[in-house]
């Protein structure tokens, strides 16, 4: 980027863009970046992409224009382009910006969804940190946002989301992909991930850890679960129960186990396998352990957003 003698070089730049937005889902971030203007103030950026990164949009803002009105104006300018399609929803992980982002998106007719499933956005931010922000002449490590997830104590799970029993399970990734055909065909509730775009070191023979939840009311349980923005399942060995993480920082007591050495070791081993496959895991809802089909199946990735 070229510097300007009088005006702030960042803010004088027009928005940069790749592709045209046609997806029904956006991933969006609006936050300060590790770049300062000529007054030494942090520069802010609106960053939008779709899940396959065929569309990417960036626009910088001065710190005196950080409000929902300016954000909505920028969103509407994106949608005013020829061929642009208004998405149904936009995911965002920056909880401290929830008020501004939610208001701007709602006013623009887009559903705001707090979510940690912003994996394309996370990859875009990591790329820009390495190739754009850190190489900018006004880059400043002192201006870094240092994003942190504020995870509170787990809350009691609503009865509608509670199964009757559960177990740790694992499946080869290839077999798991086959199970997800039912989700893709609309025969089961759930959600999957584009494994190829995540840069994970896994193949079809890799064993993926999961949690299977059993209930005689598996279909309604799966339907209720599908209404959550699932993030991850975590084995909390200190409290001896599973934690279901949803949205950005919501946590729920999902299933307890006996505090025995054997059960604790099994939980630790499950978490280690999850770590070994870079956070990839799954949640299944079934009638019982002998059931051939899942009523719900979700592929999850326990990945934290970058510190930017």
PDB file of C-alpha atoms in Angstrom:
ATOM      1  CA  UNK A   1       0.000   0.000   0.000  1.00  0.00           C
ATOM      2  CA  UNK A   2       1.288   3.459  -0.870  1.00  0.00           C
ATOM      3  CA  UNK A   3       1.653   6.144   1.789  1.00  0.00           C
ATOM      4  CA  UNK A   4      -0.014   9.547   1.551  1.00  0.00           C
ATOM      5  CA  UNK A   5       1.855  12.645   2.701  1.00  0.00           C
ATOM      6  CA  UNK A   6      -1.177  14.472   4.104  1.00  0.00           C
ATOM      7  CA  UNK A   7      -3.938  11.969   4.501  1.00  0.00           C
ATOM      8  CA  UNK A   8      -3.788   8.727   6.362  1.00  0.00           C
ATOM      9  CA  UNK A   9      -2.634   6.179   3.780  1.00  0.00           C
ATOM     10  CA  UNK A  10      -4.876   3.434   5.091  1.00  0.00           C
ATOM     11  CA  UNK A  11      -8.042   5.473   5.181  1.00  0.00           C
ATOM     12  CA  UNK A  12      -7.495   6.938   1.725  1.00  0.00           C
ATOM     13  CA  UNK A  13      -7.649   3.472   0.235  1.00  0.00           C
ATOM     14  CA  UNK A  14     -10.805   2.332  -1.494  1.00  0.00           C
ATOM     15  CA  UNK A  15     -12.350  -0.927  -0.407  1.00  0.00           C
ATOM     16  CA  UNK A  16     -10.653  -4.024  -1.785  1.00  0.00           C
ATOM     17  CA  UNK A  17     -12.675  -6.959  -2.992  1.00  0.00           C
ATOM     18  CA  UNK A  18     -12.452 -10.392  -4.594  1.00  0.00           C
ATOM     19  CA  UNK A  19     -15.554 -11.801  -6.292  1.00  0.00           C
ATOM     20  CA  UNK A  20     -19.207 -10.864  -5.845  1.00  0.00           C
ATOM     21  CA  UNK A  21     -21.300 -11.994  -2.851  1.00  0.00           C
ATOM     22  CA  UNK A  22     -23.804 -14.659  -3.867  1.00  0.00           C
ATOM     23  CA  UNK A  23     -23.769 -16.985  -0.837  1.00  0.00           C
ATOM     24  CA  UNK A  24     -26.666 -17.184   1.620  1.00  0.00           C
ATOM     25  CA  UNK A  25     -24.124 -17.003   4.450  1.00  0.00           C
ATOM     26  CA  UNK A  26     -21.487 -14.385   5.235  1.00  0.00           C
ATOM     27  CA  UNK A  27     -18.730 -14.406   7.833  1.00  0.00           C
ATOM     28  CA  UNK A  28     -18.026 -10.894   9.128  1.00  0.00           C
ATOM     29  CA  UNK A  29     -15.575  -9.095  11.394  1.00  0.00           C
ATOM     30  CA  UNK A  30     -15.491  -5.427  12.402  1.00  0.00           C
ATOM     31  CA  UNK A  31     -12.631  -4.488  14.701  1.00  0.00           C
ATOM     32  CA  UNK A  32      -9.437  -2.492  15.090  1.00  0.00           C
ATOM     33  CA  UNK A  33      -6.289  -3.767  13.417  1.00  0.00           C
ATOM     34  CA  UNK A  34      -2.597  -3.530  14.411  1.00  0.00           C
ATOM     35  CA  UNK A  35      -2.218  -0.455  12.173  1.00  0.00           C
ATOM     36  CA  UNK A  36      -2.251   3.175  13.299  1.00  0.00           C
ATOM     37  CA  UNK A  37      -3.147   6.355  11.424  1.00  0.00           C
ATOM     38  CA  UNK A  38      -1.164   9.609  11.316  1.00  0.00           C
ATOM     39  CA  UNK A  39      -2.603  10.565  14.725  1.00  0.00           C
ATOM     40  CA  UNK A  40      -1.414   7.314  16.267  1.00  0.00           C
ATOM     41  CA  UNK A  41      -4.990   6.019  16.515  1.00  0.00           C
ATOM     42  CA  UNK A  42      -5.949   2.446  15.693  1.00  0.00           C
ATOM     43  CA  UNK A  43      -7.392   1.803  12.242  1.00  0.00           C
ATOM     44  CA  UNK A  44     -10.514  -0.350  12.048  1.00  0.00           C
ATOM     45  CA  UNK A  45     -11.491  -2.777   9.313  1.00  0.00           C
ATOM     46  CA  UNK A  46     -14.682  -4.374   8.037  1.00  0.00           C
ATOM     47  CA  UNK A  47     -13.856  -7.819   6.695  1.00  0.00           C
ATOM     48  CA  UNK A  48     -16.455 -10.012   4.976  1.00  0.00           C
ATOM     49  CA  UNK A  49     -16.106 -13.360   3.213  1.00  0.00           C
ATOM     50  CA  UNK A  50     -18.274 -16.319   2.304  1.00  0.00           C
ATOM     51  CA  UNK A  51     -17.582 -19.877   3.533  1.00  0.00           C
ATOM     52  CA  UNK A  52     -15.505 -20.893   0.509  1.00  0.00           C
ATOM     53  CA  UNK A  53     -13.689 -17.529   0.296  1.00  0.00           C
ATOM     54  CA  UNK A  54     -14.754 -16.993  -3.300  1.00  0.00           C
ATOM     55  CA  UNK A  55     -15.894 -13.576  -2.081  1.00  0.00           C
ATOM     56  CA  UNK A  56     -13.749 -11.397   0.182  1.00  0.00           C
ATOM     57  CA  UNK A  57     -14.250  -7.729   1.034  1.00  0.00           C
ATOM     58  CA  UNK A  58     -12.150  -5.329   3.103  1.00  0.00           C
ATOM     59  CA  UNK A  59     -12.736  -1.705   4.024  1.00  0.00           C
ATOM     60  CA  UNK A  60     -10.775   0.377   6.537  1.00  0.00           C
ATOM     61  CA  UNK A  61     -12.405   2.914   8.873  1.00  0.00           C
ATOM     62  CA  UNK A  62     -11.094   5.754  11.047  1.00  0.00           C
ATOM     63  CA  UNK A  63     -11.795   5.229  14.731  1.00  0.00           C
ATOM     64  CA  UNK A  64     -14.344   8.081  14.785  1.00  0.00           C
ATOM     65  CA  UNK A  65     -16.700   6.205  12.456  1.00  0.00           C
ATOM     66  CA  UNK A  66     -17.232   3.063  14.488  1.00  0.00           C
ATOM     67  CA  UNK A  67     -20.983   2.747  14.795  1.00  0.00           C
ATOM     68  CA  UNK A  68     -23.847   0.701  13.405  1.00  0.00           C
ATOM     69  CA  UNK A  69     -24.870   3.417  10.934  1.00  0.00           C
ATOM     70  CA  UNK A  70     -21.470   3.458   9.212  1.00  0.00           C
ATOM     71  CA  UNK A  71     -21.311  -0.342   9.254  1.00  0.00           C
ATOM     72  CA  UNK A  72     -24.763  -0.678   7.710  1.00  0.00           C
ATOM     73  CA  UNK A  73     -23.809   1.879   5.043  1.00  0.00           C
ATOM     74  CA  UNK A  74     -20.752  -0.207   4.132  1.00  0.00           C
ATOM     75  CA  UNK A  75     -22.796  -3.435   4.026  1.00  0.00           C
ATOM     76  CA  UNK A  76     -25.405  -1.811   1.772  1.00  0.00           C
ATOM     77  CA  UNK A  77     -22.658  -0.578  -0.579  1.00  0.00           C
ATOM     78  CA  UNK A  78     -21.486  -4.183  -0.967  1.00  0.00           C
ATOM     79  CA  UNK A  79     -25.024  -5.348  -1.710  1.00  0.00           C
ATOM     80  CA  UNK A  80     -25.588  -2.525  -4.238  1.00  0.00           C
ATOM     81  CA  UNK A  81     -23.089  -4.101  -6.636  1.00  0.00           C
ATOM     82  CA  UNK A  82     -24.368  -5.777  -9.766  1.00  0.00           C
ATOM     83  CA  UNK A  83     -24.962  -9.477  -9.179  1.00  0.00           C
ATOM     84  CA  UNK A  84     -24.752  -9.215  -5.380  1.00  0.00           C
ATOM     85  CA  UNK A  85     -27.183 -11.350  -3.357  1.00  0.00           C
ATOM     86  CA  UNK A  86     -28.286 -10.385   0.151  1.00  0.00           C
ATOM     87  CA  UNK A  87     -27.312 -13.226   2.514  1.00  0.00           C
ATOM     88  CA  UNK A  88     -29.808 -14.746   4.906  1.00  0.00           C
ATOM     89  CA  UNK A  89     -27.389 -14.556   7.818  1.00  0.00           C
ATOM     90  CA  UNK A  90     -23.912 -13.401   8.788  1.00  0.00           C
ATOM     91  CA  UNK A  91     -21.748 -15.189  11.349  1.00  0.00           C
ATOM     92  CA  UNK A  92     -19.408 -13.229  13.622  1.00  0.00           C
ATOM     93  CA  UNK A  93     -17.212 -14.238  16.565  1.00  0.00           C
ATOM     94  CA  UNK A  94     -16.313 -10.798  17.966  1.00  0.00           C
ATOM     95  CA  UNK A  95     -18.650 -10.760  20.984  1.00  0.00           C
ATOM     96  CA  UNK A  96     -17.463  -7.366  22.236  1.00  0.00           C
ATOM     97  CA  UNK A  97     -18.774  -5.855  18.967  1.00  0.00           C
ATOM     98  CA  UNK A  98     -22.088  -7.711  19.135  1.00  0.00           C
ATOM     99  CA  UNK A  99     -24.276  -4.638  19.697  1.00  0.00           C
ATOM    100  CA  UNK A 100     -22.950  -2.657  16.725  1.00  0.00           C
ATOM    101  CA  UNK A 101     -22.721  -5.652  14.377  1.00  0.00           C
ATOM    102  CA  UNK A 102     -26.160  -7.033  15.293  1.00  0.00           C
ATOM    103  CA  UNK A 103     -27.879  -3.676  14.897  1.00  0.00           C
ATOM    104  CA  UNK A 104     -26.247  -2.937  11.530  1.00  0.00           C
ATOM    105  CA  UNK A 105     -27.013  -6.375  10.117  1.00  0.00           C
ATOM    106  CA  UNK A 106     -30.586  -6.383  11.398  1.00  0.00           C
ATOM    107  CA  UNK A 107     -31.192  -2.949   9.874  1.00  0.00           C
ATOM    108  CA  UNK A 108     -29.770  -4.305   6.604  1.00  0.00           C
ATOM    109  CA  UNK A 109     -32.173  -7.258   6.634  1.00  0.00           C
ATOM    110  CA  UNK A 110     -29.507  -9.851   7.515  1.00  0.00           C
ATOM    111  CA  UNK A 111     -29.758 -12.190  10.513  1.00  0.00           C
ATOM    112  CA  UNK A 112     -26.763 -11.708  12.865  1.00  0.00           C
ATOM    113  CA  UNK A 113     -25.438 -15.006  14.287  1.00  0.00           C
ATOM    114  CA  UNK A 114     -22.767 -15.032  17.018  1.00  0.00           C
ATOM    115  CA  UNK A 115     -20.679 -18.095  16.126  1.00  0.00           C
ATOM    116  CA  UNK A 116     -17.246 -19.687  16.356  1.00  0.00           C
ATOM    117  CA  UNK A 117     -17.870 -21.521  13.072  1.00  0.00           C
ATOM    118  CA  UNK A 118     -16.265 -18.626  11.151  1.00  0.00           C
ATOM    119  CA  UNK A 119     -13.460 -20.766   9.783  1.00  0.00           C
ATOM    120  CA  UNK A 120     -13.125 -19.008   6.409  1.00  0.00           C
ATOM    121  CA  UNK A 121     -12.990 -15.660   8.210  1.00  0.00           C
ATOM    122  CA  UNK A 122     -10.385 -16.969  10.669  1.00  0.00           C
ATOM    123  CA  UNK A 123      -8.222 -18.190   7.764  1.00  0.00           C
ATOM    124  CA  UNK A 124      -8.622 -14.828   6.012  1.00  0.00           C
ATOM    125  CA  UNK A 125      -7.591 -12.957   9.162  1.00  0.00           C
ATOM    126  CA  UNK A 126      -4.543 -15.193   9.598  1.00  0.00           C
ATOM    127  CA  UNK A 127      -3.545 -14.560   5.970  1.00  0.00           C
ATOM    128  CA  UNK A 128      -4.006 -10.807   6.336  1.00  0.00           C
ATOM    129  CA  UNK A 129      -2.043 -10.697   9.587  1.00  0.00           C
ATOM    130  CA  UNK A 130       0.913 -12.270   7.807  1.00  0.00           C
ATOM    131  CA  UNK A 131       0.626 -10.642   4.380  1.00  0.00           C
ATOM    132  CA  UNK A 132      -1.170  -7.317   4.889  1.00  0.00           C
ATOM    133  CA  UNK A 133      -1.167  -5.927   8.432  1.00  0.00           C
ATOM    134  CA  UNK A 134       2.365  -6.914   9.484  1.00  0.00           C
ATOM    135  CA  UNK A 135       3.815  -5.592   6.201  1.00  0.00           C
ATOM    136  CA  UNK A 136       2.040  -2.264   6.360  1.00  0.00           C
ATOM    137  CA  UNK A 137       4.319   0.757   7.053  1.00  0.00           C
ATOM    138  CA  UNK A 138       2.033   1.811   9.924  1.00  0.00           C
ATOM    139  CA  UNK A 139       1.939  -1.649  11.519  1.00  0.00           C
ATOM    140  CA  UNK A 140       2.244  -1.596  15.305  1.00  0.00           C
ATOM    141  CA  UNK A 141       2.353  -4.634  17.574  1.00  0.00           C
ATOM    142  CA  UNK A 142       1.275  -2.362  20.424  1.00  0.00           C
ATOM    143  CA  UNK A 143      -1.983  -1.732  18.537  1.00  0.00           C
ATOM    144  CA  UNK A 144      -2.891  -5.428  18.418  1.00  0.00           C
ATOM    145  CA  UNK A 145      -6.352  -6.271  19.716  1.00  0.00           C
ATOM    146  CA  UNK A 146      -5.236  -9.527  21.400  1.00  0.00           C
ATOM    147  CA  UNK A 147      -8.640 -11.168  21.105  1.00  0.00           C
ATOM    148  CA  UNK A 148      -9.667 -13.399  23.986  1.00  0.00           C
ATOM    149  CA  UNK A 149     -12.696 -15.635  24.413  1.00  0.00           C
ATOM    150  CA  UNK A 150     -14.323 -14.962  27.774  1.00  0.00           C
ATOM    151  CA  UNK A 151     -15.698 -18.381  28.607  1.00  0.00           C
ATOM    152  CA  UNK A 152     -17.862 -18.397  31.708  1.00  0.00           C
ATOM    153  CA  UNK A 153     -18.849 -21.290  33.935  1.00  0.00           C
ATOM    154  CA  UNK A 154     -21.131 -23.878  32.301  1.00  0.00           C
ATOM    155  CA  UNK A 155     -24.863 -23.379  32.858  1.00  0.00           C
ATOM    156  CA  UNK A 156     -27.544 -26.017  33.388  1.00  0.00           C
ATOM    157  CA  UNK A 157     -28.753 -27.522  30.126  1.00  0.00           C
ATOM    158  CA  UNK A 158     -32.451 -26.997  29.239  1.00  0.00           C
ATOM    159  CA  UNK A 159     -34.428 -30.231  29.550  1.00  0.00           C
ATOM    160  CA  UNK A 160     -35.342 -30.200  25.842  1.00  0.00           C
ATOM    161  CA  UNK A 161     -31.634 -30.602  24.978  1.00  0.00           C
ATOM    162  CA  UNK A 162     -30.910 -33.392  27.430  1.00  0.00           C
ATOM    163  CA  UNK A 163     -30.347 -36.988  26.316  1.00  0.00           C
ATOM    164  CA  UNK A 164     -30.756 -40.106  28.443  1.00  0.00           C
ATOM    165  CA  UNK A 165     -27.180 -41.385  28.136  1.00  0.00           C
ATOM    166  CA  UNK A 166     -24.022 -40.820  26.099  1.00  0.00           C
ATOM    167  CA  UNK A 167     -20.677 -42.349  25.236  1.00  0.00           C
ATOM    168  CA  UNK A 168     -17.315 -41.454  23.730  1.00  0.00           C
ATOM    169  CA  UNK A 169     -17.021 -42.871  20.200  1.00  0.00           C
ATOM    170  CA  UNK A 170     -14.761 -42.585  17.173  1.00  0.00           C
ATOM    171  CA  UNK A 171     -15.066 -43.202  13.439  1.00  0.00           C
ATOM    172  CA  UNK A 172     -12.673 -43.077  10.488  1.00  0.00           C
ATOM    173  CA  UNK A 173     -13.157 -39.815   8.605  1.00  0.00           C
ATOM    174  CA  UNK A 174     -14.154 -41.708   5.453  1.00  0.00           C
ATOM    175  CA  UNK A 175     -16.973 -43.508   7.262  1.00  0.00           C
ATOM    176  CA  UNK A 176     -18.026 -40.264   8.912  1.00  0.00           C
ATOM    177  CA  UNK A 177     -18.322 -38.590   5.513  1.00  0.00           C
ATOM    178  CA  UNK A 178     -20.672 -41.388   4.469  1.00  0.00           C
ATOM    179  CA  UNK A 179     -22.850 -40.788   7.526  1.00  0.00           C
ATOM    180  CA  UNK A 180     -23.075 -37.108   6.614  1.00  0.00           C
ATOM    181  CA  UNK A 181     -24.752 -37.968   3.318  1.00  0.00           C
ATOM    182  CA  UNK A 182     -27.981 -38.330   5.315  1.00  0.00           C
ATOM    183  CA  UNK A 183     -27.533 -34.766   6.591  1.00  0.00           C
ATOM    184  CA  UNK A 184     -26.747 -33.403   3.131  1.00  0.00           C
ATOM    185  CA  UNK A 185     -29.798 -35.156   1.680  1.00  0.00           C
ATOM    186  CA  UNK A 186     -32.053 -33.709   4.377  1.00  0.00           C
ATOM    187  CA  UNK A 187     -32.790 -37.034   6.059  1.00  0.00           C
ATOM    188  CA  UNK A 188     -31.158 -36.048   9.351  1.00  0.00           C
ATOM    189  CA  UNK A 189     -30.516 -32.875  11.289  1.00  0.00           C
ATOM    190  CA  UNK A 190     -26.967 -31.591  11.435  1.00  0.00           C
ATOM    191  CA  UNK A 191     -24.162 -29.648   9.866  1.00  0.00           C
ATOM    192  CA  UNK A 192     -20.864 -30.528   8.261  1.00  0.00           C
ATOM    193  CA  UNK A 193     -17.624 -28.751   7.383  1.00  0.00           C
ATOM    194  CA  UNK A 194     -15.563 -28.388   4.225  1.00  0.00           C
ATOM    195  CA  UNK A 195     -12.606 -30.474   5.400  1.00  0.00           C
ATOM    196  CA  UNK A 196     -10.471 -29.626   2.361  1.00  0.00           C
ATOM    197  CA  UNK A 197     -10.607 -25.887   3.060  1.00  0.00           C
ATOM    198  CA  UNK A 198      -9.626 -26.194   6.725  1.00  0.00           C
ATOM    199  CA  UNK A 199      -6.010 -27.224   6.121  1.00  0.00           C
ATOM    200  CA  UNK A 200      -6.194 -30.160   8.535  1.00  0.00           C
ATOM    201  CA  UNK A 201      -3.668 -32.992   8.390  1.00  0.00           C
ATOM    202  CA  UNK A 202      -6.270 -35.770   8.166  1.00  0.00           C
ATOM    203  CA  UNK A 203      -7.343 -38.361   5.594  1.00  0.00           C
ATOM    204  CA  UNK A 204     -10.172 -40.872   5.257  1.00  0.00           C
ATOM    205  CA  UNK A 205      -8.396 -43.358   7.561  1.00  0.00           C
ATOM    206  CA  UNK A 206      -7.923 -40.861  10.396  1.00  0.00           C
ATOM    207  CA  UNK A 207      -9.975 -41.717  13.471  1.00  0.00           C
ATOM    208  CA  UNK A 208     -12.169 -38.777  14.467  1.00  0.00           C
ATOM    209  CA  UNK A 209     -13.372 -38.614  18.096  1.00  0.00           C
ATOM    210  CA  UNK A 210     -17.021 -37.987  18.831  1.00  0.00           C
ATOM    211  CA  UNK A 211     -19.760 -38.044  21.425  1.00  0.00           C
ATOM    212  CA  UNK A 212     -22.926 -40.058  20.815  1.00  0.00           C
ATOM    213  CA  UNK A 213     -26.021 -39.018  22.760  1.00  0.00           C
ATOM    214  CA  UNK A 214     -28.853 -41.541  23.110  1.00  0.00           C
ATOM    215  CA  UNK A 215     -32.525 -40.788  23.613  1.00  0.00           C
ATOM    216  CA  UNK A 216     -35.877 -42.451  22.885  1.00  0.00           C
ATOM    217  CA  UNK A 217     -36.941 -39.009  21.657  1.00  0.00           C
ATOM    218  CA  UNK A 218     -33.921 -38.700  19.356  1.00  0.00           C
ATOM    219  CA  UNK A 219     -35.721 -36.824  16.560  1.00  0.00           C
ATOM    220  CA  UNK A 220     -37.061 -33.947  18.686  1.00  0.00           C
ATOM    221  CA  UNK A 221     -33.766 -33.851  20.593  1.00  0.00           C
ATOM    222  CA  UNK A 222     -31.864 -33.539  17.314  1.00  0.00           C
ATOM    223  CA  UNK A 223     -34.266 -30.824  16.125  1.00  0.00           C
ATOM    224  CA  UNK A 224     -33.761 -28.794  19.307  1.00  0.00           C
ATOM    225  CA  UNK A 225     -29.993 -29.295  19.125  1.00  0.00           C
ATOM    226  CA  UNK A 226     -29.983 -28.136  15.513  1.00  0.00           C
ATOM    227  CA  UNK A 227     -31.415 -24.823  16.658  1.00  0.00           C
ATOM    228  CA  UNK A 228     -28.161 -24.091  18.502  1.00  0.00           C
ATOM    229  CA  UNK A 229     -25.068 -22.620  16.888  1.00  0.00           C
ATOM    230  CA  UNK A 230     -22.831 -25.515  17.970  1.00  0.00           C
ATOM    231  CA  UNK A 231     -19.142 -24.764  18.520  1.00  0.00           C
ATOM    232  CA  UNK A 232     -17.542 -27.701  20.354  1.00  0.00           C
ATOM    233  CA  UNK A 233     -17.883 -30.494  22.888  1.00  0.00           C
ATOM    234  CA  UNK A 234     -15.267 -30.436  25.644  1.00  0.00           C
ATOM    235  CA  UNK A 235     -14.490 -33.075  28.272  1.00  0.00           C
ATOM    236  CA  UNK A 236     -14.012 -31.164  31.532  1.00  0.00           C
ATOM    237  CA  UNK A 237     -11.985 -33.580  33.641  1.00  0.00           C
ATOM    238  CA  UNK A 238     -11.894 -31.232  36.642  1.00  0.00           C
ATOM    239  CA  UNK A 239     -15.699 -31.130  36.915  1.00  0.00           C
ATOM    240  CA  UNK A 240     -16.242 -34.662  35.532  1.00  0.00           C
ATOM    241  CA  UNK A 241     -18.762 -33.738  32.858  1.00  0.00           C
ATOM    242  CA  UNK A 242     -19.026 -32.844  29.189  1.00  0.00           C
ATOM    243  CA  UNK A 243     -19.413 -29.196  28.241  1.00  0.00           C
ATOM    244  CA  UNK A 244     -21.369 -28.204  25.136  1.00  0.00           C
ATOM    245  CA  UNK A 245     -20.098 -24.888  23.776  1.00  0.00           C
ATOM    246  CA  UNK A 246     -22.452 -22.869  21.568  1.00  0.00           C
ATOM    247  CA  UNK A 247     -22.511 -19.452  19.946  1.00  0.00           C
ATOM    248  CA  UNK A 248     -19.308 -17.616  20.830  1.00  0.00           C
ATOM    249  CA  UNK A 249     -18.954 -18.124  24.584  1.00  0.00           C
ATOM    250  CA  UNK A 250     -22.026 -20.016  25.822  1.00  0.00           C
ATOM    251  CA  UNK A 251     -21.302 -23.191  27.800  1.00  0.00           C
ATOM    252  CA  UNK A 252     -23.691 -25.906  29.004  1.00  0.00           C
ATOM    253  CA  UNK A 253     -23.354 -28.894  31.326  1.00  0.00           C
ATOM    254  CA  UNK A 254     -23.984 -31.593  28.761  1.00  0.00           C
ATOM    255  CA  UNK A 255     -23.409 -34.940  30.464  1.00  0.00           C
ATOM    256  CA  UNK A 256     -21.780 -36.122  33.675  1.00  0.00           C
ATOM    257  CA  UNK A 257     -19.667 -39.189  34.350  1.00  0.00           C
ATOM    258  CA  UNK A 258     -18.473 -40.916  37.508  1.00  0.00           C
ATOM    259  CA  UNK A 259     -15.325 -39.375  38.909  1.00  0.00           C
ATOM    260  CA  UNK A 260     -13.273 -42.586  38.731  1.00  0.00           C
ATOM    261  CA  UNK A 261      -9.705 -42.947  37.532  1.00  0.00           C
ATOM    262  CA  UNK A 262     -10.854 -45.043  34.567  1.00  0.00           C
ATOM    263  CA  UNK A 263     -13.495 -42.507  33.472  1.00  0.00           C
ATOM    264  CA  UNK A 264     -11.101 -39.583  33.909  1.00  0.00           C
ATOM    265  CA  UNK A 265      -8.428 -41.309  31.847  1.00  0.00           C
ATOM    266  CA  UNK A 266     -10.969 -42.053  29.113  1.00  0.00           C
ATOM    267  CA  UNK A 267     -12.029 -38.396  29.035  1.00  0.00           C
ATOM    268  CA  UNK A 268      -8.418 -37.208  28.895  1.00  0.00           C
ATOM    269  CA  UNK A 269      -7.637 -39.691  26.128  1.00  0.00           C
ATOM    270  CA  UNK A 270     -10.641 -38.449  24.127  1.00  0.00           C
ATOM    271  CA  UNK A 271      -9.485 -34.840  24.474  1.00  0.00           C
ATOM    272  CA  UNK A 272      -5.958 -35.862  23.423  1.00  0.00           C
ATOM    273  CA  UNK A 273      -7.249 -37.552  20.273  1.00  0.00           C
ATOM    274  CA  UNK A 274      -9.270 -34.421  19.516  1.00  0.00           C
ATOM    275  CA  UNK A 275      -6.125 -32.338  19.930  1.00  0.00           C
ATOM    276  CA  UNK A 276      -4.181 -34.735  17.686  1.00  0.00           C
ATOM    277  CA  UNK A 277      -6.659 -34.103  14.831  1.00  0.00           C
ATOM    278  CA  UNK A 278      -6.443 -30.314  15.355  1.00  0.00           C
ATOM    279  CA  UNK A 279      -9.770 -30.025  17.160  1.00  0.00           C
ATOM    280  CA  UNK A 280     -11.934 -31.968  14.688  1.00  0.00           C
ATOM    281  CA  UNK A 281     -14.727 -33.996  16.341  1.00  0.00           C
ATOM    282  CA  UNK A 282     -18.412 -34.780  16.000  1.00  0.00           C
ATOM    283  CA  UNK A 283     -21.664 -34.965  17.928  1.00  0.00           C
ATOM    284  CA  UNK A 284     -24.285 -37.603  17.113  1.00  0.00           C
ATOM    285  CA  UNK A 285     -27.837 -37.995  18.418  1.00  0.00           C
ATOM    286  CA  UNK A 286     -29.251 -41.523  18.164  1.00  0.00           C
ATOM    287  CA  UNK A 287     -32.108 -43.610  19.542  1.00  0.00           C
ATOM    288  CA  UNK A 288     -29.718 -46.079  21.167  1.00  0.00           C
ATOM    289  CA  UNK A 289     -26.278 -47.645  20.773  1.00  0.00           C
ATOM    290  CA  UNK A 290     -27.618 -50.250  18.337  1.00  0.00           C
ATOM    291  CA  UNK A 291     -29.308 -47.739  16.002  1.00  0.00           C
ATOM    292  CA  UNK A 292     -28.127 -47.830  12.376  1.00  0.00           C
ATOM    293  CA  UNK A 293     -28.963 -44.193  11.657  1.00  0.00           C
ATOM    294  CA  UNK A 294     -28.398 -40.869  13.393  1.00  0.00           C
ATOM    295  CA  UNK A 295     -31.231 -38.442  13.982  1.00  0.00           C
ATOM    296  CA  UNK A 296     -28.652 -35.656  14.175  1.00  0.00           C
ATOM    297  CA  UNK A 297     -24.973 -35.396  13.256  1.00  0.00           C
ATOM    298  CA  UNK A 298     -22.707 -32.366  13.549  1.00  0.00           C
ATOM    299  CA  UNK A 299     -19.052 -32.066  12.521  1.00  0.00           C
ATOM    300  CA  UNK A 300     -17.304 -29.644  14.874  1.00  0.00           C
ATOM    301  CA  UNK A 301     -13.912 -27.958  15.041  1.00  0.00           C
ATOM    302  CA  UNK A 302     -12.574 -26.694  18.362  1.00  0.00           C
ATOM    303  CA  UNK A 303     -10.555 -23.785  16.983  1.00  0.00           C
ATOM    304  CA  UNK A 304     -10.125 -20.404  18.646  1.00  0.00           C
ATOM    305  CA  UNK A 305     -10.105 -17.170  16.602  1.00  0.00           C
ATOM    306  CA  UNK A 306      -6.688 -15.509  16.104  1.00  0.00           C
ATOM    307  CA  UNK A 307      -5.383 -12.706  18.311  1.00  0.00           C
ATOM    308  CA  UNK A 308      -6.087  -9.913  15.855  1.00  0.00           C
TER     309      UNK A 308
END
